[in-house]
mmCIF file of C-alpha atoms in Angstrom:
data_model
loop_
_atom_site.group_PDB
_atom_site.id
_atom_site.type_symbol
_atom_site.label_atom_id
_atom_site.label_comp_id
_atom_site.label_asym_id
_atom_site.label_seq_id
_atom_site.Cartn_x
_atom_site.Cartn_y
_atom_site.Cartn_z
ATOM 1 C CA GLN A 3 -77.052 42.618 -15.473
ATOM 2 C CA LYS A 4 -80.114 40.970 -14.026
ATOM 3 C CA GLU A 5 -83.191 42.929 -15.060
ATOM 4 C CA VAL A 6 -86.877 43.088 -14.319
ATOM 5 C CA GLU A 7 -89.095 44.681 -16.940
ATOM 6 C CA GLN A 8 -92.582 46.082 -16.589
ATOM 7 C CA ASN A 9 -94.774 48.153 -18.843
ATOM 8 C CA SER A 10 -94.832 51.585 -17.225
ATOM 9 C CA GLY A 11 -98.445 52.167 -18.221
ATOM 10 C CA PRO A 12 -100.623 53.822 -17.309
ATOM 11 C CA LEU A 13 -102.990 50.882 -17.447
ATOM 12 C CA SER A 14 -106.529 52.118 -17.217
ATOM 13 C CA VAL A 15 -109.445 49.781 -16.431
ATOM 14 C CA PRO A 16 -113.058 50.413 -15.471
ATOM 15 C CA GLU A 17 -114.278 49.609 -11.989
ATOM 16 C CA GLY A 18 -115.234 45.946 -11.691
ATOM 17 C CA ALA A 19 -112.979 44.783 -14.519
ATOM 18 C CA ILE A 20 -109.938 42.518 -14.311
ATOM 19 C CA ALA A 21 -106.596 44.300 -14.299
ATOM 20 C CA SER A 22 -103.670 42.296 -15.648
ATOM 21 C CA LEU A 23 -100.141 43.382 -14.771
ATOM 22 C CA ASN A 24 -97.152 41.687 -16.345
ATOM 23 C CA CYS A 25 -93.482 41.392 -15.521
ATOM 24 C CA THR A 26 -90.575 39.636 -17.210
ATOM 25 C CA TYR A 27 -87.178 38.902 -15.732
ATOM 26 C CA SER A 28 -83.831 38.065 -17.264
ATOM 27 C CA ASP A 29 -82.292 35.734 -14.658
ATOM 28 C CA ARG A 30 -83.589 32.261 -15.427
ATOM 29 C CA GLY A 31 -82.432 30.979 -12.036
ATOM 30 C CA SER A 32 -84.577 33.424 -10.038
ATOM 31 C CA GLN A 33 -86.528 31.697 -7.294
ATOM 32 C CA SER A 34 -88.626 34.271 -5.433
ATOM 33 C CA PHE A 35 -91.085 36.732 -6.906
ATOM 34 C CA PHE A 36 -92.989 39.523 -5.234
ATOM 35 C CA TRP A 37 -95.648 42.055 -6.099
ATOM 36 C CA TYR A 38 -95.684 45.310 -4.169
ATOM 37 C CA ARG A 39 -98.270 48.090 -4.375
ATOM 38 C CA GLN A 40 -97.111 51.663 -3.966
ATOM 39 C CA TYR A 41 -99.536 54.508 -3.563
ATOM 40 C CA SER A 42 -98.296 57.920 -4.607
ATOM 41 C CA GLY A 43 -95.988 59.316 -1.942
ATOM 42 C CA LYS A 44 -96.067 56.128 0.107
ATOM 43 C CA SER A 45 -93.714 53.191 0.585
ATOM 44 C CA PRO A 46 -94.149 49.833 -1.151
ATOM 45 C CA GLU A 47 -96.591 47.422 0.448
ATOM 46 C CA LEU A 48 -96.396 43.679 -0.162
ATOM 47 C CA ILE A 49 -99.383 42.278 -2.052
ATOM 48 C CA MET A 50 -98.268 38.756 -2.850
ATOM 49 C CA PHE A 51 -95.277 36.512 -3.210
ATOM 50 C CA ILE A 52 -94.938 33.375 -5.302
ATOM 51 C CA TYR A 53 -92.199 30.788 -5.496
ATOM 52 C CA SER A 54 -93.658 27.941 -7.604
ATOM 53 C CA ASN A 55 -94.927 27.733 -11.153
ATOM 54 C CA GLY A 56 -98.652 28.163 -11.516
ATOM 55 C CA ASP A 57 -101.249 30.332 -9.862
ATOM 56 C CA LYS A 58 -101.540 31.611 -6.329
ATOM 57 C CA GLU A 59 -104.762 33.267 -5.236
ATOM 58 C CA ASP A 60 -105.394 35.616 -2.331
ATOM 59 C CA GLY A 61 -108.776 37.284 -2.299
ATOM 60 C CA ARG A 62 -109.146 39.404 -5.427
ATOM 61 C CA PHE A 63 -105.470 38.951 -6.325
ATOM 62 C CA THR A 64 -103.928 36.108 -8.318
ATOM 63 C CA ALA A 65 -100.221 35.828 -9.016
ATOM 64 C CA GLN A 66 -99.145 33.679 -11.940
ATOM 65 C CA LEU A 67 -95.610 32.411 -12.434
ATOM 66 C CA ASN A 68 -94.146 30.783 -15.529
ATOM 67 C CA LYS A 69 -90.453 30.122 -15.010
ATOM 68 C CA ALA A 70 -89.967 28.607 -18.455
ATOM 69 C CA SER A 71 -91.123 31.833 -20.070
ATOM 70 C CA GLN A 72 -89.624 33.983 -17.321
ATOM 71 C CA TYR A 73 -92.686 35.995 -16.577
ATOM 72 C CA VAL A 74 -94.821 36.668 -13.564
ATOM 73 C CA SER A 75 -98.175 38.395 -13.620
ATOM 74 C CA LEU A 76 -100.687 39.816 -11.194
ATOM 75 C CA LEU A 77 -104.412 39.718 -11.854
ATOM 76 C CA ILE A 78 -106.760 41.933 -9.873
ATOM 77 C CA ARG A 79 -110.388 40.873 -10.118
ATOM 78 C CA ASP A 80 -113.299 43.257 -9.510
ATOM 79 C CA SER A 81 -110.932 46.219 -9.653
ATOM 80 C CA GLN A 82 -111.757 49.092 -7.322
ATOM 81 C CA PRO A 83 -110.720 52.753 -7.497
ATOM 82 C CA SER A 84 -108.715 52.088 -4.315
ATOM 83 C CA ASP A 85 -106.550 49.705 -6.343
ATOM 84 C CA SER A 86 -105.219 52.679 -8.297
ATOM 85 C CA ALA A 87 -101.493 52.695 -7.560
ATOM 86 C CA THR A 88 -98.129 51.725 -9.000
ATOM 87 C CA TYR A 89 -97.484 47.989 -8.897
ATOM 88 C CA LEU A 90 -93.881 46.911 -8.515
ATOM 89 C CA CYS A 91 -92.618 43.516 -9.539
ATOM 90 C CA ALA A 92 -89.576 42.342 -7.586
ATOM 91 C CA VAL A 93 -87.374 39.316 -8.025
ATOM 92 C CA ILE A 94 -84.658 37.722 -5.945
ATOM 93 C CA PRO A 95 -82.171 36.450 -8.522
ATOM 94 C CA SER A 96 -80.058 33.349 -8.346
ATOM 95 C CA GLY A 97 -76.561 33.363 -6.994
ATOM 96 C CA GLY A 98 -75.068 34.154 -3.627
ATOM 97 C CA SER A 99 -76.978 37.360 -3.065
ATOM 98 C CA ASN A 100 -80.331 35.712 -2.437
ATOM 99 C CA TYR A 101 -81.629 38.713 -0.531
ATOM 100 C CA LYS A 102 -81.253 41.560 -3.018
ATOM 101 C CA LEU A 103 -84.623 42.408 -4.440
ATOM 102 C CA THR A 104 -84.359 43.588 -8.028
ATOM 103 C CA PHE A 105 -87.323 45.795 -8.819
ATOM 104 C CA GLY A 106 -88.994 46.725 -12.040
ATOM 105 C CA LYS A 107 -89.882 50.376 -12.495
ATOM 106 C CA GLY A 108 -93.525 49.640 -11.878
ATOM 107 C CA THR A 109 -96.818 49.819 -13.743
ATOM 108 C CA LEU A 110 -99.225 52.622 -12.930
ATOM 109 C CA LEU A 111 -102.768 51.288 -12.664
ATOM 110 C CA THR A 112 -105.780 53.565 -12.772
ATOM 111 C CA VAL A 113 -109.223 52.151 -11.985
ATOM 112 C CA ASN A 114 -111.959 54.448 -13.234
ATOM 113 C CA PRO A 115 -115.262 54.617 -11.311
ATOM 114 C CA GLY B 7 -97.147 45.033 15.871
ATOM 115 C CA ALA B 8 -95.098 48.101 14.955
ATOM 116 C CA GLY B 9 -93.705 48.247 11.467
ATOM 117 C CA VAL B 10 -90.426 49.625 10.175
ATOM 118 C CA SER B 11 -89.953 53.226 11.214
ATOM 119 C CA GLN B 12 -87.708 55.842 9.641
ATOM 120 C CA SER B 13 -86.691 59.340 10.552
ATOM 121 C CA PRO B 14 -86.770 62.042 9.538
ATOM 122 C CA SER B 15 -89.690 61.716 7.138
ATOM 123 C CA ASN B 16 -88.401 64.674 5.155
ATOM 124 C CA LYS B 17 -84.987 66.296 5.000
ATOM 125 C CA VAL B 18 -83.944 69.384 3.079
ATOM 126 C CA THR B 19 -80.241 70.138 3.046
ATOM 127 C CA GLU B 20 -77.757 72.246 1.190
ATOM 128 C CA LYS B 21 -75.274 70.801 -1.240
ATOM 129 C CA GLY B 22 -72.091 69.784 0.551
ATOM 130 C CA LYS B 23 -73.693 69.110 3.913
ATOM 131 C CA ASP B 24 -73.744 65.695 5.586
ATOM 132 C CA VAL B 25 -77.036 63.952 6.439
ATOM 133 C CA GLU B 26 -77.965 61.005 8.623
ATOM 134 C CA LEU B 27 -81.039 58.884 8.026
ATOM 135 C CA ARG B 28 -82.314 56.479 10.644
ATOM 136 C CA CYS B 29 -84.138 53.167 10.380
ATOM 137 C CA ASP B 30 -85.702 51.125 13.161
ATOM 138 C CA PRO B 31 -86.621 47.646 11.855
ATOM 139 C CA ILE B 32 -89.440 45.404 12.958
ATOM 140 C CA SER B 33 -88.594 43.792 16.282
ATOM 141 C CA GLY B 34 -87.058 40.368 15.781
ATOM 142 C CA HIS B 35 -86.123 40.942 12.154
ATOM 143 C CA THR B 36 -82.487 40.084 11.667
ATOM 144 C CA ALA B 37 -82.070 41.377 8.122
ATOM 145 C CA LEU B 38 -82.128 45.081 7.248
ATOM 146 C CA TYR B 39 -81.912 46.694 3.833
ATOM 147 C CA TRP B 40 -81.554 50.204 2.456
ATOM 148 C CA TYR B 41 -82.939 51.156 -0.964
ATOM 149 C CA ARG B 42 -83.111 54.406 -2.889
ATOM 150 C CA GLN B 43 -85.974 55.443 -5.138
ATOM 151 C CA SER B 44 -85.346 58.363 -7.454
ATOM 152 C CA LEU B 45 -88.070 60.117 -9.410
ATOM 153 C CA GLY B 46 -89.185 57.928 -12.286
ATOM 154 C CA GLN B 47 -86.785 55.165 -11.355
ATOM 155 C CA GLY B 48 -87.193 51.803 -9.739
ATOM 156 C CA LEU B 49 -85.951 50.977 -6.292
ATOM 157 C CA GLU B 50 -82.195 50.646 -6.169
ATOM 158 C CA PHE B 51 -80.533 48.367 -3.615
ATOM 159 C CA LEU B 52 -77.924 50.137 -1.493
ATOM 160 C CA ILE B 53 -76.792 48.000 1.435
ATOM 161 C CA TYR B 54 -77.804 44.942 3.438
ATOM 162 C CA PHE B 55 -77.164 43.858 7.037
ATOM 163 C CA GLN B 56 -77.708 40.404 8.488
ATOM 164 C CA GLY B 57 -76.986 39.804 12.136
ATOM 165 C CA ASN B 58 -73.310 40.185 12.940
ATOM 166 C CA SER B 59 -72.135 39.344 9.429
ATOM 167 C CA ALA B 60 -70.227 41.844 7.329
ATOM 168 C CA PRO B 61 -72.695 44.034 5.445
ATOM 169 C CA ASP B 62 -73.123 43.827 1.680
ATOM 170 C CA LYS B 63 -72.235 47.346 0.560
ATOM 171 C CA SER B 64 -72.169 46.562 -3.148
ATOM 172 C CA GLY B 65 -75.059 48.892 -3.963
ATOM 173 C CA LEU B 66 -73.641 52.045 -2.425
ATOM 174 C CA PRO B 67 -73.171 54.528 -5.298
ATOM 175 C CA SER B 68 -70.046 56.224 -3.971
ATOM 176 C CA ASP B 69 -67.749 56.394 -0.957
ATOM 177 C CA ARG B 70 -69.788 59.366 0.276
ATOM 178 C CA PHE B 71 -72.400 56.829 1.356
ATOM 179 C CA SER B 72 -71.960 54.681 4.438
ATOM 180 C CA ALA B 73 -74.210 52.834 6.834
ATOM 181 C CA GLU B 74 -73.960 51.122 10.148
ATOM 182 C CA ARG B 75 -76.197 48.977 12.274
ATOM 183 C CA THR B 76 -75.659 49.054 15.989
ATOM 184 C CA GLY B 77 -76.618 46.180 18.246
ATOM 185 C CA GLY B 78 -78.278 44.342 15.396
ATOM 186 C CA SER B 79 -81.221 46.721 15.421
ATOM 187 C CA VAL B 80 -81.244 50.404 14.471
ATOM 188 C CA SER B 81 -79.392 51.436 11.331
ATOM 189 C CA THR B 82 -78.081 54.805 10.194
ATOM 190 C CA LEU B 83 -77.375 55.712 6.571
ATOM 191 C CA THR B 84 -74.953 58.620 6.260
ATOM 192 C CA ILE B 85 -74.406 60.657 3.129
ATOM 193 C CA GLN B 86 -71.396 62.967 3.255
ATOM 194 C CA ARG B 87 -70.956 66.082 1.137
ATOM 195 C CA THR B 88 -74.408 65.703 -0.379
ATOM 196 C CA GLN B 89 -74.960 66.386 -4.063
ATOM 197 C CA GLN B 90 -78.164 67.308 -5.868
ATOM 198 C CA GLU B 91 -78.282 63.891 -7.502
ATOM 199 C CA ASP B 92 -78.602 62.371 -4.028
ATOM 200 C CA SER B 93 -82.148 63.752 -3.862
ATOM 201 C CA ALA B 94 -84.442 60.738 -3.615
ATOM 202 C CA VAL B 95 -86.585 58.749 -1.238
ATOM 203 C CA TYR B 96 -84.477 56.486 0.939
ATOM 204 C CA LEU B 97 -86.356 53.372 1.988
ATOM 205 C CA CYS B 98 -85.432 50.932 4.693
ATOM 206 C CA ALA B 99 -86.799 47.400 4.833
ATOM 207 C CA SER B 100 -86.431 44.478 7.190
ATOM 208 C CA SER B 101 -87.131 40.781 7.012
ATOM 209 C CA LEU B 102 -87.277 37.933 9.483
ATOM 210 C CA GLN B 103 -84.276 36.247 7.943
ATOM 211 C CA VAL B 104 -82.535 36.046 4.616
ATOM 212 C CA SER B 105 -83.054 33.565 1.766
ATOM 213 C CA GLY B 106 -85.925 35.145 -0.051
ATOM 214 C CA GLU B 107 -87.962 36.174 2.956
ATOM 215 C CA THR B 108 -90.507 38.923 2.464
ATOM 216 C CA GLN B 109 -89.131 42.405 3.026
ATOM 217 C CA TYR B 110 -91.308 44.967 4.787
ATOM 218 C CA PHE B 111 -90.690 48.608 3.992
ATOM 219 C CA GLY B 112 -90.687 51.671 6.177
ATOM 220 C CA PRO B 113 -92.319 54.964 5.143
ATOM 221 C CA GLY B 114 -89.069 56.347 3.747
ATOM 222 C CA THR B 115 -87.118 59.560 4.124
ATOM 223 C CA ARG B 116 -87.533 62.129 1.364
ATOM 224 C CA LEU B 117 -84.200 63.852 0.885
ATOM 225 C CA LEU B 118 -83.937 67.061 -1.084
ATOM 226 C CA VAL B 119 -80.513 68.530 -1.707
ATOM 227 C CA LEU B 120 -80.625 72.161 -2.795
#
């Protein structure tokens, strides 16, 4: 079974610090990787996607992908209390079903003022 | 533009009753997905529609679950003879096309089966 693993947390960081969220996946052939943010009681909201090895930056967010090690991470710089949410890592695995997002269970991030 | 919409936002039903959940995808999005999120669990894929192709129903947990998509737009997820374990948030998502395209989620329907 193709799996996506995340530390459930909670991960607690002070305001202004860098929050580092990690995700590993079992399907070596996976091609597409997504980070979603989910506030309590709300639906997931796309933060970033990454397809290629290396770093991808968007404002305070940086996604890092290492296919050889099968991990993808999300860095949040200058963390704000409004960043407090559950962060979901999602992967589209290899094979014919290249549309089924496989989600991790999420990491709860708390940014303390 | 308008995002994915779902109705109802909340549904409370009695065990054994049938329920229908509706999803209206983003205009122009050809792919539509249903997921289920249970308390403390990750999102679970249920079913996928793409254009006029046969849907991928491989994620449906039992034959009590069915879904249809009429006219390539609105979709309805039906749960027959609901059970307490069906209680969850049912999320619909749509994307412009398949092949790894970003999926955009609706607000979800919270289903509680008493």
